[in-house]
mmCIF file of C-alpha atoms and ligand atoms in Angstrom:
data_model
loop_
_atom_site.group_PDB
_atom_site.id
_atom_site.type_symbol
_atom_site.label_atom_id
_atom_site.label_comp_id
_atom_site.label_asym_id
_atom_site.label_seq_id
_atom_site.Cartn_x
_atom_site.Cartn_y
_atom_site.Cartn_z
ATOM 1 C CA UNK W 1 -5.058 16.908 31.210
ATOM 2 C CA UNK W 2 -5.395 14.939 34.425
ATOM 3 C CA UNK W 3 -9.106 14.739 34.928
ATOM 4 C CA UNK W 4 -10.994 11.848 33.359
ATOM 5 C CA UNK W 5 -13.057 13.900 30.975
ATOM 6 C CA UNK W 6 -10.000 15.310 29.224
ATOM 7 C CA UNK W 7 -8.506 11.847 28.813
ATOM 8 C CA UNK W 8 -11.715 10.616 27.245
ATOM 9 C CA UNK W 9 -11.679 13.523 24.795
ATOM 10 C CA UNK W 10 -8.011 12.941 23.998
ATOM 11 C CA UNK W 11 -8.745 9.310 23.144
ATOM 12 C CA UNK W 12 -11.746 10.302 21.017
ATOM 13 C CA UNK W 13 -9.532 12.778 19.158
ATOM 14 C CA UNK W 14 -6.816 10.198 18.511
ATOM 15 C CA UNK W 15 -9.212 7.502 17.343
ATOM 16 C CA UNK W 16 -11.134 9.891 15.114
ATOM 17 C CA UNK W 17 -7.867 10.811 13.383
ATOM 18 C CA UNK W 18 -7.918 7.305 11.854
ATOM 19 C CA UNK W 19 -9.342 6.960 8.331
ATOM 20 C CA UNK W 20 -13.065 6.101 8.194
ATOM 21 C CA UNK W 21 -13.484 6.608 11.972
ATOM 22 C CA UNK W 22 -15.813 9.512 12.750
ATOM 23 C CA UNK W 23 -16.238 11.192 16.149
ATOM 24 C CA UNK W 24 -19.245 9.039 16.994
ATOM 25 C CA UNK W 25 -17.457 5.745 16.340
ATOM 26 C CA UNK W 26 -14.352 7.064 18.110
ATOM 27 C CA UNK W 27 -16.475 7.765 21.185
ATOM 28 C CA UNK W 28 -18.074 4.314 21.050
ATOM 29 C CA UNK W 29 -14.606 2.694 20.839
ATOM 30 C CA UNK W 30 -13.309 4.839 23.698
ATOM 31 C CA UNK W 31 -16.157 3.737 25.988
ATOM 32 C CA UNK W 32 -15.589 0.137 24.932
ATOM 33 C CA UNK W 33 -11.905 0.393 25.887
ATOM 34 C CA UNK W 34 -12.847 1.982 29.218
ATOM 35 C CA UNK W 35 -14.876 -1.125 30.076
ATOM 36 C CA UNK W 36 -11.828 -3.397 29.589
ATOM 37 C CA UNK W 37 -9.186 -4.193 32.215
ATOM 38 C CA UNK W 38 -5.668 -2.756 32.446
ATOM 39 C CA UNK W 39 -4.183 -5.846 30.765
ATOM 40 C CA UNK W 40 -6.218 -5.068 27.661
ATOM 41 C CA UNK W 41 -4.881 -1.505 27.608
ATOM 42 C CA UNK W 42 -1.295 -2.661 28.188
ATOM 43 C CA UNK W 43 -1.513 -5.174 25.368
ATOM 44 C CA UNK W 44 -3.143 -2.580 23.112
ATOM 45 C CA UNK W 45 -0.457 0.040 23.665
ATOM 46 C CA UNK W 46 2.429 -2.477 23.476
ATOM 47 C CA UNK W 47 1.101 -3.788 20.155
ATOM 48 C CA UNK W 48 0.817 -0.247 18.826
ATOM 49 C CA UNK W 49 4.385 0.600 19.821
ATOM 50 C CA UNK W 50 5.727 -2.717 18.407
ATOM 51 C CA UNK W 51 3.892 -2.105 15.150
ATOM 52 C CA UNK W 52 5.442 1.287 14.609
ATOM 53 C CA UNK W 53 8.879 0.404 16.015
ATOM 54 C CA UNK W 54 9.426 -2.951 14.294
ATOM 55 C CA UNK W 55 7.648 -2.623 10.970
ATOM 56 C CA UNK W 56 9.548 -0.652 8.335
ATOM 57 C CA UNK W 57 9.961 -0.568 4.567
ATOM 58 C CA UNK W 58 11.630 -3.412 2.642
ATOM 59 C CA UNK W 59 14.786 -1.968 1.174
ATOM 60 C CA UNK W 60 14.055 -3.562 -2.209
ATOM 61 C CA UNK W 61 10.316 -3.187 -2.866
ATOM 62 C CA UNK W 62 9.283 -0.671 -0.160
ATOM 63 C CA UNK W 63 6.482 -2.868 1.150
ATOM 64 C CA UNK W 64 6.166 -3.129 4.934
ATOM 65 C CA UNK W 65 8.287 -5.814 6.575
ATOM 66 C CA UNK W 66 9.912 -6.680 9.899
ATOM 67 C CA UNK W 67 13.066 -7.959 8.219
ATOM 68 C CA UNK W 68 15.579 -6.042 6.131
ATOM 69 C CA UNK W 69 14.193 -7.520 2.930
ATOM 70 C CA UNK W 70 10.590 -8.795 2.803
ATOM 71 C CA UNK W 71 9.537 -12.433 2.319
ATOM 72 C CA UNK W 72 8.342 -11.871 -1.249
ATOM 73 C CA UNK W 73 11.619 -10.270 -2.379
ATOM 74 C CA UNK W 74 13.620 -13.012 -0.676
ATOM 75 C CA UNK W 75 11.587 -15.929 -2.026
ATOM 76 C CA UNK W 76 13.286 -18.233 -4.551
ATOM 77 C CA UNK W 77 9.892 -19.158 -5.945
ATOM 78 C CA UNK W 78 8.966 -15.712 -7.258
ATOM 79 C CA UNK W 79 9.404 -14.829 -10.934
ATOM 80 C CA UNK W 80 12.051 -12.116 -10.857
ATOM 81 C CA UNK W 81 11.433 -11.039 -14.450
ATOM 82 C CA UNK W 82 8.095 -9.418 -13.566
ATOM 83 C CA UNK W 83 7.472 -6.476 -11.261
ATOM 84 C CA UNK W 84 3.971 -5.381 -10.312
ATOM 85 C CA UNK W 85 3.918 -1.689 -9.361
ATOM 86 C CA UNK W 86 1.317 -0.559 -6.808
ATOM 87 C CA UNK W 87 0.486 2.676 -4.998
ATOM 88 C CA UNK W 88 0.212 1.468 -1.409
ATOM 89 C CA UNK W 89 1.659 -1.365 0.693
ATOM 90 C CA UNK W 90 -1.872 -2.668 1.312
ATOM 91 C CA UNK W 91 -2.320 -3.235 -2.450
ATOM 92 C CA UNK W 92 0.427 -5.894 -2.345
ATOM 93 C CA UNK W 93 -1.648 -8.092 -0.061
ATOM 94 C CA UNK W 94 -4.851 -7.578 -2.065
ATOM 95 C CA UNK W 95 -3.096 -8.631 -5.270
ATOM 96 C CA UNK W 96 -1.004 -11.408 -3.751
ATOM 97 C CA UNK W 97 -4.076 -12.962 -2.125
ATOM 98 C CA UNK W 98 -5.474 -13.699 -5.587
ATOM 99 C CA UNK W 99 -2.522 -16.094 -6.275
ATOM 100 C CA UNK W 100 -2.702 -14.826 -9.845
ATOM 101 C CA UNK W 101 0.710 -13.157 -9.791
ATOM 102 C CA UNK W 102 3.987 -14.843 -8.897
ATOM 103 C CA UNK W 103 6.414 -12.036 -9.676
ATOM 104 C CA UNK W 104 7.795 -9.289 -7.463
ATOM 105 C CA UNK W 105 6.216 -6.016 -6.304
ATOM 106 C CA UNK W 106 7.265 -2.399 -6.051
ATOM 107 C CA UNK W 107 5.389 0.109 -3.877
ATOM 108 C CA UNK W 108 5.410 3.725 -5.100
ATOM 109 C CA UNK W 109 3.870 5.160 -1.914
ATOM 110 C CA UNK W 110 1.426 7.348 -3.772
ATOM 111 C CA UNK W 111 0.870 8.700 -7.261
ATOM 112 C CA UNK W 112 1.865 11.895 -8.995
ATOM 113 C CA UNK W 113 -0.615 14.582 -7.971
ATOM 114 C CA UNK W 114 0.394 18.113 -9.039
ATOM 115 C CA UNK W 115 -2.581 19.687 -7.213
ATOM 116 C CA UNK W 116 -1.352 18.257 -3.907
ATOM 117 C CA UNK W 117 2.258 19.026 -4.808
ATOM 118 C CA UNK W 118 3.243 15.344 -5.072
ATOM 119 C CA UNK W 119 5.816 14.988 -7.824
ATOM 120 C CA UNK W 120 7.720 12.045 -9.294
ATOM 121 C CA UNK W 121 10.680 12.612 -6.983
ATOM 122 C CA UNK W 122 8.409 12.227 -3.921
ATOM 123 C CA UNK W 123 7.622 8.629 -4.927
ATOM 124 C CA UNK W 124 9.778 5.472 -5.066
ATOM 125 C CA UNK W 125 10.218 5.872 -8.829
ATOM 126 C CA UNK W 126 14.008 6.189 -8.958
ATOM 127 C CA UNK W 127 14.191 3.085 -6.765
ATOM 128 C CA UNK W 128 11.985 1.239 -9.274
ATOM 129 C CA UNK W 129 14.135 2.224 -12.248
ATOM 130 C CA UNK W 130 17.233 1.094 -10.333
ATOM 131 C CA UNK W 131 15.947 -2.474 -10.001
ATOM 132 C CA UNK W 132 14.863 -3.147 -13.575
ATOM 133 C CA UNK W 133 17.888 -5.153 -14.670
ATOM 134 C CA UNK W 134 16.750 -8.620 -15.783
ATOM 135 C CA UNK W 135 13.084 -7.569 -15.690
ATOM 136 C CA UNK W 136 11.049 -8.129 -18.860
ATOM 137 C CA UNK W 137 7.638 -6.850 -17.766
ATOM 138 C CA UNK W 138 6.470 -4.066 -15.464
ATOM 139 C CA UNK W 139 2.773 -4.310 -14.603
ATOM 140 C CA UNK W 140 1.247 -1.048 -13.434
ATOM 141 C CA UNK W 141 -1.489 -2.075 -10.996
ATOM 142 C CA UNK W 142 -2.594 1.448 -10.133
ATOM 143 C CA UNK W 143 -6.072 2.574 -9.206
ATOM 144 C CA UNK W 144 -8.377 3.806 -11.977
ATOM 145 C CA UNK W 145 -8.317 7.606 -11.653
ATOM 146 C CA UNK W 146 -6.731 10.620 -13.330
ATOM 147 C CA UNK W 147 -3.649 10.880 -11.061
ATOM 148 C CA UNK W 148 -2.871 7.167 -11.455
ATOM 149 C CA UNK W 149 -3.213 7.482 -15.236
ATOM 150 C CA UNK W 150 -0.740 10.383 -15.259
ATOM 151 C CA UNK W 151 1.656 8.309 -13.141
ATOM 152 C CA UNK W 152 1.252 5.241 -15.381
ATOM 153 C CA UNK W 153 2.043 7.257 -18.500
ATOM 154 C CA UNK W 154 5.024 8.898 -16.783
ATOM 155 C CA UNK W 155 6.425 5.488 -15.813
ATOM 156 C CA UNK W 156 5.734 3.984 -19.238
ATOM 157 C CA UNK W 157 7.641 6.843 -20.908
ATOM 158 C CA UNK W 158 10.712 6.067 -18.784
ATOM 159 C CA UNK W 159 10.555 2.263 -18.806
ATOM 160 C CA UNK W 160 9.607 1.470 -22.422
ATOM 161 C CA UNK W 161 12.863 2.856 -23.893
ATOM 162 C CA UNK W 162 14.682 0.293 -21.684
ATOM 163 C CA UNK W 163 13.145 -2.455 -23.844
ATOM 164 C CA UNK W 164 10.866 -3.634 -21.063
ATOM 165 C CA UNK W 165 7.202 -4.409 -21.663
ATOM 166 C CA UNK W 166 4.923 -2.082 -19.671
ATOM 167 C CA UNK W 167 1.381 -3.294 -19.046
ATOM 168 C CA UNK W 168 -1.571 -2.089 -17.009
ATOM 169 C CA UNK W 169 -4.529 -3.862 -15.476
ATOM 170 C CA UNK W 170 -7.492 -4.580 -17.743
ATOM 171 C CA UNK W 171 -10.276 -2.100 -17.133
ATOM 172 C CA UNK W 172 -12.203 -4.566 -14.953
ATOM 173 C CA UNK W 173 -11.874 -2.388 -11.879
ATOM 174 C CA UNK W 174 -14.578 0.270 -12.198
ATOM 175 C CA UNK W 175 -13.529 3.913 -12.473
ATOM 176 C CA UNK W 176 -13.470 5.618 -9.091
ATOM 177 C CA UNK W 177 -13.079 2.362 -7.136
ATOM 178 C CA UNK W 178 -9.695 1.106 -6.008
ATOM 179 C CA UNK W 179 -7.914 -2.223 -5.826
ATOM 180 C CA UNK W 180 -8.689 -2.168 -2.116
ATOM 181 C CA UNK W 181 -12.429 -2.391 -2.733
ATOM 182 C CA UNK W 182 -12.286 -4.967 -5.524
ATOM 183 C CA UNK W 183 -12.862 -8.665 -4.868
ATOM 184 C CA UNK W 184 -10.305 -11.379 -5.680
ATOM 185 C CA UNK W 185 -12.069 -12.443 -8.882
ATOM 186 C CA UNK W 186 -12.112 -8.871 -10.227
ATOM 187 C CA UNK W 187 -8.411 -8.348 -9.467
ATOM 188 C CA UNK W 188 -7.546 -11.737 -11.021
ATOM 189 C CA UNK W 189 -9.453 -10.886 -14.210
ATOM 190 C CA UNK W 190 -7.813 -7.440 -14.371
ATOM 191 C CA UNK W 191 -4.354 -9.031 -14.010
ATOM 192 C CA UNK W 192 -5.020 -11.801 -16.480
ATOM 193 C CA UNK W 193 -6.354 -9.410 -19.124
ATOM 194 C CA UNK W 194 -3.629 -6.818 -18.663
ATOM 195 C CA UNK W 195 -2.853 -4.716 -21.701
ATOM 196 C CA UNK W 196 0.330 -3.187 -23.071
ATOM 197 C CA UNK W 197 0.591 0.580 -22.564
ATOM 198 C CA UNK W 198 1.196 2.239 -25.910
HETATM 199 ZN ZN1 LIG H 1 10.378 -6.485 -0.613
#
């Protein structure tokens, strides 16, 4: 692995393992990096290591944070009677950027998907149930697809008997798209028009 060609191929392989990056783009990025100086590479690798070493999951909501408990969970200004449940940490920022929601979040880290062998116990569902005291509404802000619908119904069946209102986003987000690819106005409308899960 010591000759230059192998190192180039190793870098192409690593970069193309990232989502949405194909071999061609990975190669273009690799050649771009090769044109930079050593300081660029040092900064790049240090940032990568810091990211993975210092960022971990909030022990309350399971969003990414560099502190024990994240800023949203710690904030006095957030409405602690409402929890918005999302699939991925990135969804928290998409929803919070709309300024439409002032409650707390809970990240499931996926949805139930029997075909891929992902069951309820693989997600942060028990952790969600354990923090529902004093909560009067759980908003399921999951993506519009079959697996998310199964997960939403599963959660509603557990949470509703606890006398907590369970709502889901209005169907503003088109089927097959995700929160990630929706603009602020669409997410705001979906939140505002949320409906109770029967
Ligand atoms: Zn948190």
